[in-house]
Amino acid sequence: QSALTQPASVSGSPGQSITISCTGTSSDVGSYNLVSWYQQHPGKAPKVMIYEVSKRPSGVSNRFSGSKSGNTASLTISGLQAEDEADYYCCSYVRGDALVFGGGTKLTVL
Amino acid sequence: QVQLQESGPGLVKPSETLSLTCAVSGYSISSDSWWGWIRQPPGKGLEWIGSIYHSGNTHYNPSLQSRVSMSTDTSKNQFSLKLSSVTAADTAVYYCARQTISAWWFDPWGQGTLVTVSS
């Protein structure tokens, strides 16, 4: 299976909103509502921010939201804050009981 | 709360077998969860290695399947990873994590352990 496609980098100013896309295929993103998003700060373990496309775990800010259209999932962060600067990875279930991650997107808060 | 801690050799020779263990505290691995391994080469992205249920059922990344083996030890509340015939390309930080059953997402994660493959 091939990695999901994410932009290498995105940036935004504090208070703005940004969206990170995650493009897969009909064998993964397009066929299952099992997309999750992870935030990773340098030297730290990833932390789940969104699961099942649009659900937020307890404790995650409602500034983070997820959606999906066709083979592309998206993570939107509104009201950007300095602490949001990190790497973000999408992940999807793949037909046949497997998982695939995206290549990762580096978010810079200007 | 649930905590996971990886352990194992930080240096493995090429062609040998990488072995790691993940100790779980605050939660029984026999409960209704899967348990996963994910790795991250230095400066690169995440790669799912595989997942295991306490009964021994496994799912492996097809690209690694021929070299991967996972097991559980419910008496010690831990699970393990073995990756055979390693090369420098297997150098990575290895994470263990709890995988929510039937929803395929990971939370929480261990802190990760760096394994370097070098002679």
PDB file of C-alpha atoms in Angstrom:
ATOM      1  CA  GLN A   1       0.000   0.000   0.000  1.00  0.00           C
ATOM      2  CA  SER A   2       1.227   3.542  -0.758  1.00  0.00           C
ATOM      3  CA  ALA A   3       1.428   6.306   1.808  1.00  0.00           C
ATOM      4  CA  LEU A   4      -1.423   8.788   1.874  1.00  0.00           C
ATOM      5  CA  THR A   5      -0.551  12.115   0.225  1.00  0.00           C
ATOM      6  CA  GLN A   6      -0.215  15.200   2.408  1.00  0.00           C
ATOM      7  CA  PRO A   7       1.326  18.597   1.626  1.00  0.00           C
ATOM      8  CA  ALA A   8       4.860  18.804   2.988  1.00  0.00           C
ATOM      9  CA  SER A   9       4.193  22.088   4.739  1.00  0.00           C
ATOM     10  CA  VAL A  10       1.501  24.634   5.538  1.00  0.00           C
ATOM     11  CA  SER A  11       1.671  27.886   7.432  1.00  0.00           C
ATOM     12  CA  GLY A  12      -0.607  30.463   8.965  1.00  0.00           C
ATOM     13  CA  SER A  13      -0.636  33.420  11.294  1.00  0.00           C
ATOM     14  CA  PRO A  14      -2.003  33.318  14.840  1.00  0.00           C
ATOM     15  CA  GLY A  15      -5.782  33.472  14.836  1.00  0.00           C
ATOM     16  CA  GLN A  16      -6.117  32.256  11.263  1.00  0.00           C
ATOM     17  CA  SER A  17      -7.446  28.898  10.078  1.00  0.00           C
ATOM     18  CA  ILE A  18      -5.538  26.314   8.070  1.00  0.00           C
ATOM     19  CA  THR A  19      -6.517  23.063   6.404  1.00  0.00           C
ATOM     20  CA  ILE A  20      -4.314  20.046   5.796  1.00  0.00           C
ATOM     21  CA  SER A  21      -5.410  17.593   3.128  1.00  0.00           C
ATOM     22  CA  CYS A  22      -4.832  13.844   3.050  1.00  0.00           C
ATOM     23  CA  THR A  23      -5.482  12.058  -0.232  1.00  0.00           C
ATOM     24  CA  GLY A  24      -5.823   8.324  -0.521  1.00  0.00           C
ATOM     25  CA  THR A  25      -7.694   5.903  -2.733  1.00  0.00           C
ATOM     26  CA  SER A  26     -10.938   3.967  -2.918  1.00  0.00           C
ATOM     27  CA  SER A  27      -9.187   1.185  -0.987  1.00  0.00           C
ATOM     28  CA  ASP A  28      -8.664   3.325   2.080  1.00  0.00           C
ATOM     29  CA  VAL A  29      -9.880   6.897   2.692  1.00  0.00           C
ATOM     30  CA  GLY A  30     -12.610   6.715   0.090  1.00  0.00           C
ATOM     31  CA  SER A  31     -14.276   3.588   1.430  1.00  0.00           C
ATOM     32  CA  TYR A  32     -13.993   3.822   5.207  1.00  0.00           C
ATOM     33  CA  ASN A  33     -14.735   6.431   7.844  1.00  0.00           C
ATOM     34  CA  LEU A  34     -11.645   5.298   9.723  1.00  0.00           C
ATOM     35  CA  VAL A  35      -9.339   8.261   9.242  1.00  0.00           C
ATOM     36  CA  SER A  36      -7.401   9.599  12.210  1.00  0.00           C
ATOM     37  CA  TRP A  37      -5.072  12.559  12.628  1.00  0.00           C
ATOM     38  CA  TYR A  38      -2.013  12.825  14.881  1.00  0.00           C
ATOM     39  CA  GLN A  39      -0.055  15.809  16.133  1.00  0.00           C
ATOM     40  CA  GLN A  40       3.657  15.361  16.832  1.00  0.00           C
ATOM     41  CA  HIS A  41       5.897  17.926  18.458  1.00  0.00           C
ATOM     42  CA  PRO A  42       9.701  17.546  18.009  1.00  0.00           C
ATOM     43  CA  GLY A  43      11.104  14.691  20.050  1.00  0.00           C
ATOM     44  CA  LYS A  44       7.675  13.650  21.316  1.00  0.00           C
ATOM     45  CA  ALA A  45       5.321  10.790  20.635  1.00  0.00           C
ATOM     46  CA  PRO A  46       2.331  11.440  18.361  1.00  0.00           C
ATOM     47  CA  LYS A  47      -0.995  12.396  19.939  1.00  0.00           C
ATOM     48  CA  VAL A  48      -4.377  11.655  18.403  1.00  0.00           C
ATOM     49  CA  MET A  49      -6.386  14.778  17.554  1.00  0.00           C
ATOM     50  CA  ILE A  50      -9.192  13.339  15.402  1.00  0.00           C
ATOM     51  CA  TYR A  51     -10.512   9.814  14.914  1.00  0.00           C
ATOM     52  CA  GLU A  52     -13.182   8.295  12.667  1.00  0.00           C
ATOM     53  CA  VAL A  53     -12.863  11.286  10.300  1.00  0.00           C
ATOM     54  CA  SER A  54     -14.388  13.950  12.544  1.00  0.00           C
ATOM     55  CA  LYS A  55     -14.538  12.842  16.178  1.00  0.00           C
ATOM     56  CA  ARG A  56     -12.435  14.544  18.850  1.00  0.00           C
ATOM     57  CA  PRO A  57     -11.032  12.636  21.811  1.00  0.00           C
ATOM     58  CA  SER A  58     -11.715  14.031  25.235  1.00  0.00           C
ATOM     59  CA  GLY A  59      -9.349  16.874  26.009  1.00  0.00           C
ATOM     60  CA  VAL A  60      -8.644  17.923  22.425  1.00  0.00           C
ATOM     61  CA  SER A  61      -9.535  21.521  21.644  1.00  0.00           C
ATOM     62  CA  ASN A  62     -12.618  22.140  19.522  1.00  0.00           C
ATOM     63  CA  ARG A  63     -10.385  24.286  17.310  1.00  0.00           C
ATOM     64  CA  PHE A  64      -9.469  20.999  15.634  1.00  0.00           C
ATOM     65  CA  SER A  65     -11.977  19.501  13.216  1.00  0.00           C
ATOM     66  CA  GLY A  66     -11.959  16.818  10.547  1.00  0.00           C
ATOM     67  CA  SER A  67     -13.931  16.046   7.411  1.00  0.00           C
ATOM     68  CA  LYS A  68     -13.851  13.861   4.338  1.00  0.00           C
ATOM     69  CA  SER A  69     -14.934  14.121   0.709  1.00  0.00           C
ATOM     70  CA  GLY A  70     -14.352  11.233  -1.648  1.00  0.00           C
ATOM     71  CA  ASN A  71     -10.784  10.005  -1.362  1.00  0.00           C
ATOM     72  CA  THR A  72      -9.582  13.100   0.519  1.00  0.00           C
ATOM     73  CA  ALA A  73      -9.735  13.750   4.237  1.00  0.00           C
ATOM     74  CA  SER A  74      -8.988  17.125   5.785  1.00  0.00           C
ATOM     75  CA  LEU A  75      -7.902  18.496   9.136  1.00  0.00           C
ATOM     76  CA  THR A  76      -8.816  22.090   9.908  1.00  0.00           C
ATOM     77  CA  ILE A  77      -7.308  24.075  12.748  1.00  0.00           C
ATOM     78  CA  SER A  78      -9.066  27.330  13.544  1.00  0.00           C
ATOM     79  CA  GLY A  79      -7.794  30.178  15.695  1.00  0.00           C
ATOM     80  CA  LEU A  80      -4.177  29.136  15.167  1.00  0.00           C
ATOM     81  CA  GLN A  81      -1.976  29.299  18.238  1.00  0.00           C
ATOM     82  CA  ALA A  82       1.790  29.085  18.579  1.00  0.00           C
ATOM     83  CA  GLU A  83       1.432  25.736  20.357  1.00  0.00           C
ATOM     84  CA  ASP A  84      -0.183  24.243  17.240  1.00  0.00           C
ATOM     85  CA  GLU A  85       3.169  24.370  15.436  1.00  0.00           C
ATOM     86  CA  ALA A  86       4.010  20.685  14.924  1.00  0.00           C
ATOM     87  CA  ASP A  87       3.979  17.864  12.405  1.00  0.00           C
ATOM     88  CA  TYR A  88       0.590  16.379  11.531  1.00  0.00           C
ATOM     89  CA  TYR A  89      -0.045  12.894  10.168  1.00  0.00           C
ATOM     90  CA  CYS A  90      -3.207  11.376   8.786  1.00  0.00           C
ATOM     91  CA  CYS A  91      -3.842   7.650   9.002  1.00  0.00           C
ATOM     92  CA  SER A  92      -6.449   5.456   7.354  1.00  0.00           C
ATOM     93  CA  TYR A  93      -7.712   1.924   7.548  1.00  0.00           C
ATOM     94  CA  VAL A  94      -6.919  -0.019   4.364  1.00  0.00           C
ATOM     95  CA  ARG A  95      -9.055  -2.772   2.911  1.00  0.00           C
ATOM     96  CA  GLY A  96      -7.701  -6.086   4.130  1.00  0.00           C
ATOM     97  CA  ASP A  97      -7.112  -5.055   7.751  1.00  0.00           C
ATOM     98  CA  ALA A  98      -4.118  -2.771   7.471  1.00  0.00           C
ATOM     99  CA  LEU A  99      -3.244   0.832   8.196  1.00  0.00           C
ATOM    100  CA  VAL A 100      -1.426   3.465   6.186  1.00  0.00           C
ATOM    101  CA  PHE A 101      -0.082   6.834   7.314  1.00  0.00           C
ATOM    102  CA  GLY A 102       0.382  10.002   5.321  1.00  0.00           C
ATOM    103  CA  GLY A 103       3.830  11.428   4.741  1.00  0.00           C
ATOM    104  CA  GLY A 104       3.271  14.179   7.281  1.00  0.00           C
ATOM    105  CA  THR A 105       2.745  17.944   7.114  1.00  0.00           C
ATOM    106  CA  LYS A 106       4.845  20.493   8.951  1.00  0.00           C
ATOM    107  CA  LEU A 107       2.681  23.326  10.288  1.00  0.00           C
ATOM    108  CA  THR A 108       4.448  26.627  10.863  1.00  0.00           C
ATOM    109  CA  VAL A 109       2.726  29.365  12.845  1.00  0.00           C
ATOM    110  CA  LEU A 110       4.133  32.629  11.518  1.00  0.00           C
TER     111      LEU A 110
ATOM    112  CA  GLN B   1      -4.164   6.166  33.409  1.00  0.00           C
ATOM    113  CA  VAL B   2      -2.858   3.888  30.691  1.00  0.00           C
ATOM    114  CA  GLN B   3       0.896   4.067  30.162  1.00  0.00           C
ATOM    115  CA  LEU B   4       3.115   2.220  27.724  1.00  0.00           C
ATOM    116  CA  GLN B   5       6.886   1.846  27.861  1.00  0.00           C
ATOM    117  CA  GLU B   6       9.092   0.372  25.150  1.00  0.00           C
ATOM    118  CA  SER B   7      12.319  -1.445  26.000  1.00  0.00           C
ATOM    119  CA  GLY B   8      15.019  -3.325  24.153  1.00  0.00           C
ATOM    120  CA  PRO B   9      18.501  -3.019  22.655  1.00  0.00           C
ATOM    121  CA  GLY B  10      19.320   0.338  21.131  1.00  0.00           C
ATOM    122  CA  LEU B  11      21.809  -1.175  18.711  1.00  0.00           C
ATOM    123  CA  VAL B  12      21.283  -4.197  16.461  1.00  0.00           C
ATOM    124  CA  LYS B  13      23.689  -5.621  13.897  1.00  0.00           C
ATOM    125  CA  PRO B  14      22.665  -5.981  10.246  1.00  0.00           C
ATOM    126  CA  SER B  15      21.005  -9.320   9.395  1.00  0.00           C
ATOM    127  CA  GLU B  16      20.129  -9.920  13.064  1.00  0.00           C
ATOM    128  CA  THR B  17      16.717  -9.770  14.741  1.00  0.00           C
ATOM    129  CA  LEU B  18      15.378  -6.654  16.432  1.00  0.00           C
ATOM    130  CA  SER B  19      13.412  -7.449  19.594  1.00  0.00           C
ATOM    131  CA  LEU B  20      11.356  -4.942  21.574  1.00  0.00           C
ATOM    132  CA  THR B  21       8.889  -5.210  24.431  1.00  0.00           C
ATOM    133  CA  CYS B  22       6.117  -2.841  25.437  1.00  0.00           C
ATOM    134  CA  ALA B  23       5.114  -2.881  29.101  1.00  0.00           C
ATOM    135  CA  VAL B  24       1.578  -1.667  29.783  1.00  0.00           C
ATOM    136  CA  SER B  25       0.454  -0.224  33.103  1.00  0.00           C
ATOM    137  CA  GLY B  26      -2.928   1.023  34.262  1.00  0.00           C
ATOM    138  CA  TYR B  27      -4.827  -1.232  31.860  1.00  0.00           C
ATOM    139  CA  SER B  28      -4.988  -4.953  31.198  1.00  0.00           C
ATOM    140  CA  ILE B  29      -3.845  -6.013  27.746  1.00  0.00           C
ATOM    141  CA  SER B  30      -6.482  -8.738  27.993  1.00  0.00           C
ATOM    142  CA  SER B  31      -9.175  -6.076  27.863  1.00  0.00           C
ATOM    143  CA  ASP B  32     -10.969  -5.179  24.658  1.00  0.00           C
ATOM    144  CA  SER B  33      -8.164  -3.477  22.755  1.00  0.00           C
ATOM    145  CA  TRP B  34      -5.590  -4.206  20.128  1.00  0.00           C
ATOM    146  CA  TRP B  35      -1.942  -3.253  20.607  1.00  0.00           C
ATOM    147  CA  GLY B  36       0.198  -1.770  17.877  1.00  0.00           C
ATOM    148  CA  TRP B  37       3.752  -1.012  16.809  1.00  0.00           C
ATOM    149  CA  ILE B  38       4.611   2.029  14.703  1.00  0.00           C
ATOM    150  CA  ARG B  39       8.055   3.241  13.670  1.00  0.00           C
ATOM    151  CA  GLN B  40       9.594   6.492  12.473  1.00  0.00           C
ATOM    152  CA  PRO B  41      12.995   6.665  10.739  1.00  0.00           C
ATOM    153  CA  PRO B  42      15.013   9.730  11.744  1.00  0.00           C
ATOM    154  CA  GLY B  43      13.578  12.816  10.075  1.00  0.00           C
ATOM    155  CA  LYS B  44      10.871  10.828   8.289  1.00  0.00           C
ATOM    156  CA  GLY B  45       7.223   9.923   8.680  1.00  0.00           C
ATOM    157  CA  LEU B  46       5.311   7.273  10.584  1.00  0.00           C
ATOM    158  CA  GLU B  47       4.962   3.681   9.391  1.00  0.00           C
ATOM    159  CA  TRP B  48       2.537   1.150  10.854  1.00  0.00           C
ATOM    160  CA  ILE B  49       4.291  -2.159  11.536  1.00  0.00           C
ATOM    161  CA  GLY B  50       1.415  -4.218  12.843  1.00  0.00           C
ATOM    162  CA  SER B  51      -1.101  -4.865  15.604  1.00  0.00           C
ATOM    163  CA  ILE B  52      -1.942  -7.747  17.931  1.00  0.00           C
ATOM    164  CA  TYR B  53      -4.915  -8.782  20.063  1.00  0.00           C
ATOM    165  CA  HIS B  54      -4.373 -10.467  23.425  1.00  0.00           C
ATOM    166  CA  SER B  55      -5.604 -13.745  21.942  1.00  0.00           C
ATOM    167  CA  GLY B  56      -2.706 -13.673  19.511  1.00  0.00           C
ATOM    168  CA  ASN B  57      -4.593 -12.530  16.419  1.00  0.00           C
ATOM    169  CA  THR B  58      -2.372 -10.261  14.350  1.00  0.00           C
ATOM    170  CA  HIS B  59      -2.448  -7.818  11.463  1.00  0.00           C
ATOM    171  CA  TYR B  60       0.860  -6.937   9.808  1.00  0.00           C
ATOM    172  CA  ASN B  61       1.962  -4.326   7.282  1.00  0.00           C
ATOM    173  CA  PRO B  62       2.173  -6.275   4.012  1.00  0.00           C
ATOM    174  CA  SER B  63       5.536  -4.683   3.238  1.00  0.00           C
ATOM    175  CA  LEU B  64       7.037  -6.077   6.456  1.00  0.00           C
ATOM    176  CA  GLN B  65       4.965  -9.218   6.922  1.00  0.00           C
ATOM    177  CA  SER B  66       7.699 -11.659   5.950  1.00  0.00           C
ATOM    178  CA  ARG B  67      10.003 -10.328   8.676  1.00  0.00           C
ATOM    179  CA  VAL B  68       7.618  -9.382  11.510  1.00  0.00           C
ATOM    180  CA  SER B  69       6.377 -11.386  14.451  1.00  0.00           C
ATOM    181  CA  MET B  70       4.342 -10.131  17.407  1.00  0.00           C
ATOM    182  CA  SER B  71       3.319 -11.807  20.646  1.00  0.00           C
ATOM    183  CA  THR B  72       1.633 -11.037  23.957  1.00  0.00           C
ATOM    184  CA  ASP B  73       2.425 -12.056  27.525  1.00  0.00           C
ATOM    185  CA  THR B  74      -0.708 -11.504  29.560  1.00  0.00           C
ATOM    186  CA  SER B  75       0.979 -12.635  32.785  1.00  0.00           C
ATOM    187  CA  LYS B  76       3.414  -9.734  32.493  1.00  0.00           C
ATOM    188  CA  ASN B  77       0.898  -7.384  30.823  1.00  0.00           C
ATOM    189  CA  GLN B  78       3.192  -6.735  27.912  1.00  0.00           C
ATOM    190  CA  PHE B  79       3.506  -7.389  24.207  1.00  0.00           C
ATOM    191  CA  SER B  80       6.512  -7.790  21.951  1.00  0.00           C
ATOM    192  CA  LEU B  81       7.849  -7.185  18.456  1.00  0.00           C
ATOM    193  CA  LYS B  82      10.460  -9.124  16.516  1.00  0.00           C
ATOM    194  CA  LEU B  83      11.788  -7.919  13.172  1.00  0.00           C
ATOM    195  CA  SER B  84      14.239 -10.232  11.454  1.00  0.00           C
ATOM    196  CA  SER B  85      17.013  -9.691   8.906  1.00  0.00           C
ATOM    197  CA  VAL B  86      17.339  -6.017   9.737  1.00  0.00           C
ATOM    198  CA  THR B  87      19.212  -3.507   7.606  1.00  0.00           C
ATOM    199  CA  ALA B  88      20.110   0.143   8.059  1.00  0.00           C
ATOM    200  CA  ALA B  89      16.684   1.001   6.637  1.00  0.00           C
ATOM    201  CA  ASP B  90      15.144  -0.393   9.826  1.00  0.00           C
ATOM    202  CA  THR B  91      16.858   2.270  11.942  1.00  0.00           C
ATOM    203  CA  ALA B  92      14.000   4.190  13.543  1.00  0.00           C
ATOM    204  CA  VAL B  93      12.235   5.244  16.688  1.00  0.00           C
ATOM    205  CA  TYR B  94       9.848   2.421  17.519  1.00  0.00           C
ATOM    206  CA  TYR B  95       6.585   3.261  19.282  1.00  0.00           C
ATOM    207  CA  CYS B  96       4.039   0.985  20.881  1.00  0.00           C
ATOM    208  CA  ALA B  97       0.451   2.131  21.316  1.00  0.00           C
ATOM    209  CA  ARG B  98      -3.023   0.982  22.295  1.00  0.00           C
ATOM    210  CA  GLN B  99      -5.310   0.597  19.298  1.00  0.00           C
ATOM    211  CA  THR B 100      -9.024   1.151  19.786  1.00  0.00           C
ATOM    212  CA  ILE B 101     -10.833  -2.002  18.751  1.00  0.00           C
ATOM    213  CA  SER B 102     -12.638  -1.822  15.398  1.00  0.00           C
ATOM    214  CA  ALA B 103     -11.805   1.878  15.021  1.00  0.00           C
ATOM    215  CA  TRP B 104      -8.158   1.612  14.105  1.00  0.00           C
ATOM    216  CA  TRP B 105      -6.671   4.593  15.923  1.00  0.00           C
ATOM    217  CA  PHE B 106      -3.963   4.779  18.531  1.00  0.00           C
ATOM    218  CA  ASP B 107      -4.105   6.266  22.010  1.00  0.00           C
ATOM    219  CA  PRO B 108      -2.029   6.491  24.078  1.00  0.00           C
ATOM    220  CA  TRP B 109       1.464   5.984  22.692  1.00  0.00           C
ATOM    221  CA  GLY B 110       4.676   5.046  24.444  1.00  0.00           C
ATOM    222  CA  GLN B 111       7.517   7.548  24.456  1.00  0.00           C
ATOM    223  CA  GLY B 112       9.366   5.594  21.756  1.00  0.00           C
ATOM    224  CA  THR B 113      12.771   3.956  21.656  1.00  0.00           C
ATOM    225  CA  LEU B 114      15.495   4.511  19.072  1.00  0.00           C
ATOM    226  CA  VAL B 115      16.895   1.384  17.489  1.00  0.00           C
ATOM    227  CA  THR B 116      19.964   1.777  15.319  1.00  0.00           C
ATOM    228  CA  VAL B 117      21.044  -0.935  12.907  1.00  0.00           C
ATOM    229  CA  SER B 118      24.795  -0.836  12.503  1.00  0.00           C
ATOM    230  CA  SER B 119      27.790  -3.120  12.692  1.00  0.00           C
TER     231      SER B 119
END
